[in-house]
Amino acid sequence: MFVKIEPRPEPSRVMKYCSPLIAALLMLISGLIIFTLLGKDPMQAFFAFFIEPVHDLYSVGELFIKAAPLMLIGTGLAIGFRANIWNIGAEGQMALGAIFGGYIAIIFHGSSSHFVLPLMILCGAAGGMLWAAIPALLKTVFNANEILVSLMLNYVALLLLELLVHGPLRDPNGYGFPQSVLFSDSAMLPILIKGTRLHLGVLISIIGVGIGWVFLEKSFTGYQLQVAGLAQKAATYAGFDYKKLIWIGMLAGGLAAGIAGVLEIAGPIGQLLPSISPGYGYAAIIVAFVGRLHPGGIFLSSLLMALLYLGGESGQMNLDLPSAVTGIFQGLLLFYLLAADFLIYFRLRITRRQRKEG
Amino acid sequence: MADSLAVLIIVSTIASGIRLATPFLLASLGEALGQRSGVLNLGVDGVMLLGAFGAYYTVLQTNNPYYGLLVGIGTGLVLGVFYGFITLNLRAEQGVSGIGIYLFGLGMSDLLFQKFVGTPRPILPFMPLHFPVLSDLPIVGEMLFQHSIIVYIAFGLVPVMSFILYKTTYGLNIRAIGENPEAADSLGVSVMATRYSAIIIGNGLAGLAGAALAIELGIFQQNLTNAMGFIAIALVYFGAWTPTGVMLGSFLFGLVQAIVLQCKTFGVIPRSASDLAAMAPAIITILALVVVAKRFKQPAALTKPYVRGG
């Protein structure tokens, strides 16, 4: 018996949607193996990692709180990714959003105006876009590699946040701890469902995904991005301005990440801290790909990724599993997806005997 | 008196700059080789972390730093095969799959450390070599001839890599495939085999870089590299894809780090300024990317999977 690999005449639509499922399944199997190797009862570990985090209303709320930044950033990144514009800098753009939004919350501390929160979101969006504009500018003017520039800016942004929280934005009455004042109620996102921590930011994120869907699937610019991603030359012949698409692709990611940064500090965190994200900006890249760069898919994959985060926490508390397991799952999920994607363009055929050549 | 103190400080800063440059140099030489063949590997940091843990654990068990180096290389080679399979056979997007390696390496090295070591224990670092006469020279001796073996391996690899790239058929093949794989293929050069070899060797060097870091520091901890792998990738652009350029870039970065460390030790600059200085590598890198993009061209086929007749 031989396994033969042959190219498909046309990319398989079925495989395109099946491959994330295959990847998730393979990740689960690997997870059980890893749990076993770590000397844990695999079923118990599986329960702690994947079931425990979603067993009641409160925990489901937590799942959506974690998924919200992932789905919002994932959608923003997908807009660029569709046109092969690789923004790897969402982590930094998120930090800038938090700095800008957090600054508003701090200067209007004690105010009860209804305008504080919208202003925070606006400034956060501006901060994220400003940070994303740097790689866009350097790419369009100097042709500098946007992957590396956006990546390097992550480190600058995270250090900037740390610096500010240790210094100018620190709570003067906070006994020198590196954190800002706790935001006033006017700067906090209201809770939507009693008995959970589910906040308005989750709803805003879901609306953001919806807007992303309309933009990508229904607008002419969304179509241009798609064409540019499939065949840049064709797009240029068609008269599309690729530089404009670079700007749109980059800024969309920055906008989403900036808002996500504000929603984090005005939601679950409630103040500025030296670190405001457990790697959401990187995880959102995986979310975008697992979701097939489609907002609907991104919504679903953000829930899966959120489950990995919660599972990591629950495994750590209940089974003494290292929290590093989350990162391993994230990496594995991406590999399996990339591997399974091969089946979109190729098929495996099992033949009984090798056909003679000639 | 003041003069001799100044000389002392300068000499020790340069010496530590050379030492700190070593992991950067090893990793970026490896990355340069892969990029020359047309493959971008964003996972260097993850490979370095796993190489570092492998080396740390080996030395902890055997007390032999040389075994540690070998395990570091081996870890990198294995990951290189894996990365080659993902990007060459499965043609995964290179800008993204490296992030997967990074997250995997970051998590896995931490998991293994907590599982097998738990509380940090120091390991035996390298002993500095002693060359007759040379090491005893004033100034130059301390600056250049009192380092550990890995420093000489790293800097010795620079001419070796230049020779391979520019004077051998294999090197010519690598460069040809990075620029125009179709043409190389039509001349009978196997694009697949050559790229595989470049990626595997490149990842081996990244693993060695991690090992060098862990053994030089004598410790391992979560995220030991702290993004050094990403800077190593940028150094390849900085050095315009040449071994000598990469070496100069690595030395510059090592020196910047050494100066920052020296300033911290002497308390010359306040905390906020040292935080600002910590941003320097990333900012210098961005500036370098701009300058390089204007003056040099990256390998034309970089990040493009090769499909015959496609």
XYZ file of C-alpha atoms in Angstrom, chain B residues 72-215:
144
model
C 22.142 22.799 22.179
C 23.205 22.221 18.580
C 21.275 18.955 18.444
C 18.095 20.611 19.710
C 18.440 23.240 17.000
C 19.058 20.671 14.266
C 15.913 18.744 15.205
C 13.823 21.925 15.233
C 15.396 22.831 11.892
C 14.110 19.621 10.328
C 10.710 20.393 11.772
C 10.713 23.985 10.516
C 11.870 22.823 7.108
C 9.022 20.367 6.915
C 6.463 23.052 7.824
C 7.764 25.746 5.490
C 9.249 23.734 2.609
C 7.058 20.652 2.326
C 3.849 22.156 3.629
C 4.668 25.661 2.345
C 3.325 27.414 5.414
C 3.448 31.200 5.560
C 6.900 32.001 6.954
C 5.890 35.242 8.641
C 3.505 33.318 10.848
C 4.866 29.807 11.358
C 7.950 31.194 13.114
C 5.708 32.815 15.713
C 4.361 29.315 16.355
C 7.909 28.033 16.973
C 8.526 30.997 19.269
C 5.413 30.421 21.404
C 6.071 26.689 21.474
C 9.706 27.126 22.488
C 8.849 29.739 25.100
C 6.238 27.465 26.683
C 8.080 24.171 26.278
C 11.389 25.383 27.721
C 9.555 26.796 30.735
C 7.531 23.610 31.183
C 10.614 21.382 30.988
C 12.467 23.634 33.398
C 9.660 23.520 35.964
C 9.191 19.792 35.509
C 12.808 18.670 35.641
C 14.603 21.395 37.584
C 12.081 23.471 39.519
C 14.224 25.712 41.662
C 17.012 27.448 39.742
C 20.419 25.961 40.380
C 23.606 27.436 38.903
C 25.707 25.346 36.547
C 29.368 25.246 35.799
C 30.126 28.011 33.309
C 32.942 27.996 30.793
C 36.416 28.678 32.030
C 38.208 31.447 30.160
C 40.964 30.063 27.954
C 44.543 30.987 28.594
C 46.846 31.478 25.629
C 50.564 31.543 26.339
C 51.984 35.068 25.930
C 48.851 36.477 24.216
C 46.602 36.347 27.268
C 49.228 38.069 29.366
C 49.612 41.020 27.031
C 48.536 44.268 28.636
C 45.145 45.619 27.457
C 44.894 43.485 24.306
C 45.225 40.331 26.383
C 42.206 41.090 28.525
C 40.223 42.429 25.612
C 40.753 39.589 23.140
C 42.528 36.602 24.624
C 40.821 35.783 27.906
C 37.460 34.609 26.643
C 35.821 31.214 26.787
C 35.958 28.841 23.848
C 32.471 29.674 22.559
C 33.501 33.262 21.822
C 36.278 32.026 19.542
C 33.972 29.495 17.929
C 31.432 32.220 17.133
C 33.889 34.725 15.723
C 35.809 31.956 13.958
C 32.602 30.991 12.159
C 32.498 34.382 10.424
C 35.341 33.707 7.941
C 34.173 30.109 7.613
C 30.697 31.262 6.667
C 32.080 33.862 4.244
C 34.208 31.205 2.606
C 31.272 28.810 2.273
C 28.933 31.471 0.902
C 31.290 33.077 -1.595
C 33.921 30.473 -2.491
C 32.149 27.142 -2.655
C 29.580 25.686 -5.065
C 27.292 25.012 -2.140
C 27.388 28.692 -1.195
C 26.773 29.717 -4.776
C 23.761 27.400 -4.851
C 22.372 28.914 -1.668
C 22.709 32.451 -3.015
C 21.259 31.488 -6.395
C 18.253 29.814 -4.799
C 17.624 32.825 -2.609
C 17.597 35.123 -5.616
C 16.107 33.037 -8.399
C 15.068 29.495 -7.526
C 13.613 28.840 -10.999
C 16.961 29.499 -12.679
C 18.861 27.427 -10.114
C 16.391 24.597 -10.485
C 16.738 24.614 -14.273
C 20.484 24.194 -13.810
C 19.880 21.074 -11.773
C 20.320 22.472 -8.253
C 17.867 20.915 -5.813
C 16.006 23.835 -4.272
C 14.439 21.621 -1.643
C 17.646 19.923 -0.492
C 19.658 23.134 -0.420
C 17.035 25.061 1.519
C 16.625 22.165 3.938
C 20.348 22.103 4.621
C 20.496 25.877 5.136
C 17.562 25.856 7.545
C 18.854 22.888 9.504
C 22.334 24.369 9.894
C 20.832 27.760 10.680
C 18.637 26.348 13.431
C 21.581 24.359 14.748
C 23.444 27.634 15.169
C 20.410 29.154 16.918
C 20.390 26.196 19.311
C 24.112 26.705 19.878
C 23.475 30.397 20.546
C 20.958 29.477 23.246
C 23.393 26.983 24.741
C 26.169 29.573 24.735
C 23.913 32.039 26.537
C 22.785 29.591 29.221
C 26.270 28.249 29.898
